[in-house]
Coordinates of C-alpha atoms in Angstrom, one line a residue:
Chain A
X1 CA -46.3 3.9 -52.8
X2 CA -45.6 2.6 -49.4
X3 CA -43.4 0.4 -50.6
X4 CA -41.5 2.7 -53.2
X5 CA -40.9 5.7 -50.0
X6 CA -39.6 2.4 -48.2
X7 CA -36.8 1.6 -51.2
X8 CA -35.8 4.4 -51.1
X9 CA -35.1 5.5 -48.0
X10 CA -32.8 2.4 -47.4
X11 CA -31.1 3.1 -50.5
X12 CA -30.1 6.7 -49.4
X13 CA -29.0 5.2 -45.9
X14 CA -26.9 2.5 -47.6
X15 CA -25.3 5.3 -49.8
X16 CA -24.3 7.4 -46.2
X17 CA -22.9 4.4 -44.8
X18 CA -21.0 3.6 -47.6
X19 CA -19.6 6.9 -48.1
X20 CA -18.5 7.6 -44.7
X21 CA -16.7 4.4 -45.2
X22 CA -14.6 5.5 -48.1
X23 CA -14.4 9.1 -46.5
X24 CA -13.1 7.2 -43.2
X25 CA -10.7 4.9 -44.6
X26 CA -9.2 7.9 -47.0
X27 CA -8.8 9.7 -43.2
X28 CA -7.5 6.9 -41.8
X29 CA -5.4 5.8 -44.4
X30 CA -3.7 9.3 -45.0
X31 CA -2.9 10.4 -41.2
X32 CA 0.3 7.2 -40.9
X33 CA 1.0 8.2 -44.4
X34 CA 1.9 12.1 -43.4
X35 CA 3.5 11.5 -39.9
X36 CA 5.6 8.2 -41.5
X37 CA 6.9 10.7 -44.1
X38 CA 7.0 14.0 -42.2
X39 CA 9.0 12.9 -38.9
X40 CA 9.2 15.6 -36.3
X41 CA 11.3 18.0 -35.4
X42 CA 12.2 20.8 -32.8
X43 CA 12.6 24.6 -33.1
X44 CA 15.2 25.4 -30.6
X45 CA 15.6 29.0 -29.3
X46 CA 18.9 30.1 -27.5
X47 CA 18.2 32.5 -25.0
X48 CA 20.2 34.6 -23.0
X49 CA 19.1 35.2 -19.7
X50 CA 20.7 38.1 -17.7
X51 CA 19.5 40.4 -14.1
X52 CA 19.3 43.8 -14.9
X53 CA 17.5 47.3 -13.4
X54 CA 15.2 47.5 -16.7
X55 CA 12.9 44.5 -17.9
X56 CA 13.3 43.7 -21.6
X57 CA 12.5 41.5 -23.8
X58 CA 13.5 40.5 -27.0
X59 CA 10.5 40.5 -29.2
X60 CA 11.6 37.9 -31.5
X61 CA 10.9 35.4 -28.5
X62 CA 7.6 35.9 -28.8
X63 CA 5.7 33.9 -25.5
X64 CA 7.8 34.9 -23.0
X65 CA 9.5 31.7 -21.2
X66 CA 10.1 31.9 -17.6
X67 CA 14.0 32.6 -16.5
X68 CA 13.8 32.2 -13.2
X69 CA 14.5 35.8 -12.0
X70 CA 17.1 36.8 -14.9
X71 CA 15.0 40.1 -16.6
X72 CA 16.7 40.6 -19.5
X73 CA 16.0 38.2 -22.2
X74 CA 17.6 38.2 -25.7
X75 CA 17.5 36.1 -28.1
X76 CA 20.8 34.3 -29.6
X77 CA 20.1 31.6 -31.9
X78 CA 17.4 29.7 -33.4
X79 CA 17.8 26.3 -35.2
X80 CA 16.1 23.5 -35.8
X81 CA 16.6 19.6 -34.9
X82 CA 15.5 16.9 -36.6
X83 CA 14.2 14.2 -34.4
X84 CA 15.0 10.9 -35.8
X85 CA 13.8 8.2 -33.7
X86 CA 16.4 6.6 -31.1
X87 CA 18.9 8.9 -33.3
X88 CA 20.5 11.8 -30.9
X89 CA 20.5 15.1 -32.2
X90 CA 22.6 18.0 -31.4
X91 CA 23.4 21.5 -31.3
X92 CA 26.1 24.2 -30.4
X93 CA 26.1 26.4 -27.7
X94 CA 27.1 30.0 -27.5
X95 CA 28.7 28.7 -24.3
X96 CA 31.5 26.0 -25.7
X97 CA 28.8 23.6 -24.4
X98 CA 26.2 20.9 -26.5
X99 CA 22.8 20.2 -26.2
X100 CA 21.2 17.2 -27.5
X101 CA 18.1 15.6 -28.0
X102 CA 17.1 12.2 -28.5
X103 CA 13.5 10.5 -29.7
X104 CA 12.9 8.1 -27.5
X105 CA 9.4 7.3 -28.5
X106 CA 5.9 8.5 -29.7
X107 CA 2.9 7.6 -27.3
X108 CA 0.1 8.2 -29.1
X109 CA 0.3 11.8 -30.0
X110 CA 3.0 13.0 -27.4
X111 CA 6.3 12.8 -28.4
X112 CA 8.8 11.7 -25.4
X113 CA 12.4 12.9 -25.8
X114 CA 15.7 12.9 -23.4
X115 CA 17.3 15.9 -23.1
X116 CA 21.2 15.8 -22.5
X117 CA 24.3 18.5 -22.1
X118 CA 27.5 18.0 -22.6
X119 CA 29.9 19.1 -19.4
X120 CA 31.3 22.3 -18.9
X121 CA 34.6 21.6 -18.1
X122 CA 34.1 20.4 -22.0
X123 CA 35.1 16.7 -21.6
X124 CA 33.3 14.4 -23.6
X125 CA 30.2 13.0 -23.2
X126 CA 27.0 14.4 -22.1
X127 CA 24.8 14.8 -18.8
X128 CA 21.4 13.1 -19.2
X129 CA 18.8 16.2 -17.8
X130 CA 15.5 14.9 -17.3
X131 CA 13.2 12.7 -19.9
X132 CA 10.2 14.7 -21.6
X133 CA 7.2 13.9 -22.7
X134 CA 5.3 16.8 -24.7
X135 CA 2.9 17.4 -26.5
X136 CA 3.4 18.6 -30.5
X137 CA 3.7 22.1 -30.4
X138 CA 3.8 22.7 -26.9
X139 CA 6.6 24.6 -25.4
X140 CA 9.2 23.5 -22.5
X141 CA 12.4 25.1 -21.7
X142 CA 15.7 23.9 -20.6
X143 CA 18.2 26.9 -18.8
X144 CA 20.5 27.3 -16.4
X145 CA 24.0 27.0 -18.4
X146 CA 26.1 29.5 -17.3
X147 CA 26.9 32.1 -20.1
X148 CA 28.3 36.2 -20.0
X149 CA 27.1 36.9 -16.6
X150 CA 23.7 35.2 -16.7
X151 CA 22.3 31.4 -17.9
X152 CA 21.1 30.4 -21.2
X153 CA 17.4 29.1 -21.6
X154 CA 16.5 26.8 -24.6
X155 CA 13.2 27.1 -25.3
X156 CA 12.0 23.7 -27.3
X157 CA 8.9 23.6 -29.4
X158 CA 8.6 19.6 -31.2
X159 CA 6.4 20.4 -34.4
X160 CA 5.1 17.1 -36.0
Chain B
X1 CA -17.4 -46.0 82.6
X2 CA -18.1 -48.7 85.5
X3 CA -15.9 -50.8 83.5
X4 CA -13.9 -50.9 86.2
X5 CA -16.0 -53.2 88.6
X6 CA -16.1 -55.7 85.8
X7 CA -13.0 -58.3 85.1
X8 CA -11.0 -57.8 82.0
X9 CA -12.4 -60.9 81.2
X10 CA -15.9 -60.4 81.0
X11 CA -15.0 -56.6 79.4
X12 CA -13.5 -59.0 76.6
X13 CA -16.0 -60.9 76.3
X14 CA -18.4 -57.8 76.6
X15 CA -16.2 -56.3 73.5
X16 CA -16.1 -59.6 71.6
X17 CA -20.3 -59.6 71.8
X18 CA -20.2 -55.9 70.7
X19 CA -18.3 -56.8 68.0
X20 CA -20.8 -60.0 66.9
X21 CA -17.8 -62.4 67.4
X22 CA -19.5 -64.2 70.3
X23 CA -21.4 -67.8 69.4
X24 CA -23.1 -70.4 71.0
X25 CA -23.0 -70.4 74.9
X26 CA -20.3 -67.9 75.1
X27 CA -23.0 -65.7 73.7
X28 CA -25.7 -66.8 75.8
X29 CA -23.4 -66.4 78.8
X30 CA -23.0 -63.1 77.7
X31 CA -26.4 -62.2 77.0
X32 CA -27.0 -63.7 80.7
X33 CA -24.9 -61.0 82.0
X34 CA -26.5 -57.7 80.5
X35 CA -29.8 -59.1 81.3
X36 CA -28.2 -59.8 85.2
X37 CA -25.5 -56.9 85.4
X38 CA -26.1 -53.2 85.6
X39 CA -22.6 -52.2 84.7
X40 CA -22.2 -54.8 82.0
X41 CA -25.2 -53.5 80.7
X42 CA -24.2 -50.3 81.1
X43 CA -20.5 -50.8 79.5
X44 CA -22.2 -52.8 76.7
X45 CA -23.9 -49.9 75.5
X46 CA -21.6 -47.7 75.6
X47 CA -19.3 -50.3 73.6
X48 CA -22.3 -49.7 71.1
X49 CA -22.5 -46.1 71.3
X50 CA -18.2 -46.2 70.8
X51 CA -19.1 -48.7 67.5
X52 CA -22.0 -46.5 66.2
X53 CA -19.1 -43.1 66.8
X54 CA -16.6 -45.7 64.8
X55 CA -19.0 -47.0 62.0
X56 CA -19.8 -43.5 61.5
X57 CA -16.4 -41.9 61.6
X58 CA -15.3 -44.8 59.4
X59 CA -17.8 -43.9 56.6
X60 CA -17.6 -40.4 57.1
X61 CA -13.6 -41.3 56.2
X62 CA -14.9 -43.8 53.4
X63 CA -16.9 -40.9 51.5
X64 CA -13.8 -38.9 51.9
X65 CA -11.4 -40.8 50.6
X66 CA -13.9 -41.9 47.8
X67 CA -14.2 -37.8 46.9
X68 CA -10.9 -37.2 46.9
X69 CA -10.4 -40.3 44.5
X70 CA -13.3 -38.8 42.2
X71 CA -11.4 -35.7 42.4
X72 CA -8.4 -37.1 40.6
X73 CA -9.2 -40.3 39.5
X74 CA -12.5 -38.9 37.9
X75 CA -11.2 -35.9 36.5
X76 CA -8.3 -38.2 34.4
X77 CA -11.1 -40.5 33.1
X78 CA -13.3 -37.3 32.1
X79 CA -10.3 -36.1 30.1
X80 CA -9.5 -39.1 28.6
X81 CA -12.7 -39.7 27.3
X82 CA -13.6 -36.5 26.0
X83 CA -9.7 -36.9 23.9
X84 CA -10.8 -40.4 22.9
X85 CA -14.2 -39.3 21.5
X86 CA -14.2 -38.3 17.8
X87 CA -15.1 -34.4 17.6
X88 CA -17.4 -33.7 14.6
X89 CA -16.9 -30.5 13.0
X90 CA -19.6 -28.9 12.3
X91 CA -21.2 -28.4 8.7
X92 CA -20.6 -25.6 6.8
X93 CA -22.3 -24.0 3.5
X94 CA -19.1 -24.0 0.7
X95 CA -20.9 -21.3 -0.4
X96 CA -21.6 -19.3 2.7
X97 CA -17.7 -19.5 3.3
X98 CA -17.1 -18.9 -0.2
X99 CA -19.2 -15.3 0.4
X100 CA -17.9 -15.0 3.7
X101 CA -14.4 -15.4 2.2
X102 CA -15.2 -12.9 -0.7
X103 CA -16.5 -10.2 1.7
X104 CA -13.4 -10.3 4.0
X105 CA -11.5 -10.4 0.9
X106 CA -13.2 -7.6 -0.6
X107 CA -12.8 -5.5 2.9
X108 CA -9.1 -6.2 3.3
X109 CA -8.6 -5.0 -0.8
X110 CA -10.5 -2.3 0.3
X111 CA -8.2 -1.3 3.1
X112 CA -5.4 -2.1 1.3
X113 CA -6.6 0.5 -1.6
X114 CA -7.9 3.4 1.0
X115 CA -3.7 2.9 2.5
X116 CA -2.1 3.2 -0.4
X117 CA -4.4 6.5 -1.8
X118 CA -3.4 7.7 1.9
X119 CA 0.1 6.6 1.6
X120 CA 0.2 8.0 -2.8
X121 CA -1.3 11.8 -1.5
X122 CA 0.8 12.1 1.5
X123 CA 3.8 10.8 -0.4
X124 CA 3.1 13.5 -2.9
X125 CA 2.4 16.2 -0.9
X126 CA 5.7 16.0 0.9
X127 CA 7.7 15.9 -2.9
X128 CA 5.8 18.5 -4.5
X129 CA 7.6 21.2 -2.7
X130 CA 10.5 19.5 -3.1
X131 CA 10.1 18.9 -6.7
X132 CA 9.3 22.4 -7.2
X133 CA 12.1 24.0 -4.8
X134 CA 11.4 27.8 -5.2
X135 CA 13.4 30.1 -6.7
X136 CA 13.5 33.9 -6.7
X137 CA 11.3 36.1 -7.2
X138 CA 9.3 33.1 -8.9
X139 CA 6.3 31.7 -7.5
X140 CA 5.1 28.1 -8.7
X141 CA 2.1 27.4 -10.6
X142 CA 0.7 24.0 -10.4
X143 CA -2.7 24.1 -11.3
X144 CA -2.9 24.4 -15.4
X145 CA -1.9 21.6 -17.1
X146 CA 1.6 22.3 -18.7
X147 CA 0.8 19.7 -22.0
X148 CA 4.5 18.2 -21.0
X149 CA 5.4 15.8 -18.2
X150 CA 8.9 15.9 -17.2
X151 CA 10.8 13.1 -15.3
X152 CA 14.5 14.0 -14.0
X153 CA 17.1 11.4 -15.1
X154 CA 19.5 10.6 -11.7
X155 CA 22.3 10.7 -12.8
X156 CA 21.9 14.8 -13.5
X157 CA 22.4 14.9 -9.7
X158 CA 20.4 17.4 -7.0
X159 CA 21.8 20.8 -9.4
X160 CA 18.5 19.7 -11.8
X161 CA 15.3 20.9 -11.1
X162 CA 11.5 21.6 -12.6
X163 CA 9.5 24.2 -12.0
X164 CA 6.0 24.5 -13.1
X165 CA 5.8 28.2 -14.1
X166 CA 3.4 31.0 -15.2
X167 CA 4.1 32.6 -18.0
X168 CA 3.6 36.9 -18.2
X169 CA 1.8 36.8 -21.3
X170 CA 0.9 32.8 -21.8
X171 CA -2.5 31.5 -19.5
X172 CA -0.7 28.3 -19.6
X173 CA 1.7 26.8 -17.3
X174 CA 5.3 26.5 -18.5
X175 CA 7.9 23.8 -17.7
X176 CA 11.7 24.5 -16.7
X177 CA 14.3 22.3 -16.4
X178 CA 16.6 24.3 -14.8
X179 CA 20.2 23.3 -13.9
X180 CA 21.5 25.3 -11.7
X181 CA 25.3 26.2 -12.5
X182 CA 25.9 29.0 -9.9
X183 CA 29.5 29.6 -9.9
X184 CA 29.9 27.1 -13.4
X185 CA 31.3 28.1 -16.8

């Protein structure tokens, strides 16, 4: 009886540890198969950034980003950049001017990027801003580009 | 002195006797005359007294003269030896030194360490405000962590900034690169 209880039991513990091996190696074995496939990309929004008397806010911004003093905030454009490793990527301005973003590398789960404009006198080529390392999801804004009176932000999102 | 009642040649004689040089009857003659005369006695003695005052000047001038040459002579020798003899170093644990070594190692890393954590937080404290250079109306907010690290490339010159910000409606911190065009396109 002893001896039947003690069968047992190792055969149920043998049967956990084998199936959290196959349900670990199916987990394992599916994460490099989405990201490989799926590679990130950024949700841009164009903002335009003016002083005025009243405070508003476009509500299709959602979070409101921080504009450094300019009230009025309104929404221009929204697009979406694909973010092909060591491949720049690029978008128009309202402004005459070009933004661009390059993958530069994924640490872990952090994706670091370089983020570049082109001059406004609109020779070619583009100023190298600041290198950025975010994490998925997580917001960061570039602004500052002169535009109608006030500055443009970008607000960047990088969604795996 | 009553030297002067006796002839300069029994003073000679007298001096030669005081000195030991006399021999044979020269010496008796002479011993005749300080057993006979009072004032060759007398001069006799005080040959003796001016030969004891000599003898003792003289060795008073022979330990002198020896001193000084200890002084120098002695002093060379001394040196010379104490060159010539082989110096034994004394014996030493390799393992006490080895600790020893290890300990003063281990205190001079340590300095080294507690400086540059002095050196790092000073260093910091002075470019934070610089790194964060305010602008208006807009207070900087350091303490949440933003989720994105942001390093400024060089080349975009002193116009590019960050700011660490709050957001009005976000508990998080936001991040601004902010390039300021005042006056630009």
């Amino acid at each position: 009886m002893r001896h039947a209880f003690l069968s047992g039991h190792a055969v149920g513990r043998r049967g956990a540890l084998l199936g959290a091996l196959v349900v670990g190696a199916a987990l394992i074995g599916h994460a490099p198969e989405a990201s490989a496939d799926a590679p990130p990309k950024a949700e841009v929004m164009v903002i335009h950034a003016t002083k005025c008397d009243k405070k508003s806010v476009d509500p299709r911004i959602g979070d409101t980003p921080p504009a450094l003093g300019y009230d009025c905030l309104k929404l221009v454009d929204k697009k979406t950049l694909p973010l092909t490793l060591n491949q720049a990527s690029t978008t128009a301005l309202p402004n005459g001017r070009t933004f661009q973003l390059l993958h530069t590398a994924k640490v872990a789960t952090r994706y670091k990027v370089t983020a570049s404009i082109s001059p406004a006198d609109g020779s070619a080529g583009f100023t190298k801003l600041a290198d950025i390392t975010a994490d998925p999801n997580k917001p960061f804004n570039v602004g500052g580009f002169s535009y109608q009176g006030g500055v443009l932000v970008l607000t960047v999102r990088i969604v795996p | 002195m009553s030297a002067s009642t006796l002839s300069s040649e029994r003073m000679l004689k007298l001096m030669a006797y005081a000195d030991g040089e006399l021999e044979g009857a020269e010496r008796l003659e002479v011993e005749g005359w300080l057993a006979s005369d009072v004032d060759a006695a007398r001069f006799a003695n005080e040959l003796a007294g001016l030969g004891e005052l000599v003898k003792m000047g003289h060795e008073a001038s022979s330990a002198a003269s020896a001193a000084a040459s200890f002084d120098v002579a002695d002093a060379v020798m001394a040196a010379v030896k104490e060159d010539a003899a082989p110096k034994v170093a004394p014996v030493v644990s390799l393992a006490e030194r080895r600790q020893k070594n290890l300990k003063v190692g281990g205190m001079v890393a340590a300095a080294l360490a507690l400086a540059a954590s002095v050196f790092v937080m000073t260093r910091h404290e002075e470019e934070a405000p610089m790194a964060r250079a305010p602008a208006p109306a807009v207070q900087p907010m350091a303490s949440a962590e933003p989720g994105v690290d942001v390093d400024l490339v060089e080349t975009a010159g002193d116009s590019v900034r960050v700011f660490y910000l709050s957001s009005e409606n976000s508990p998080t911190t936001s991040v601004v690169v902010w390039v300021d065009e005042s006056g630009g396109k």
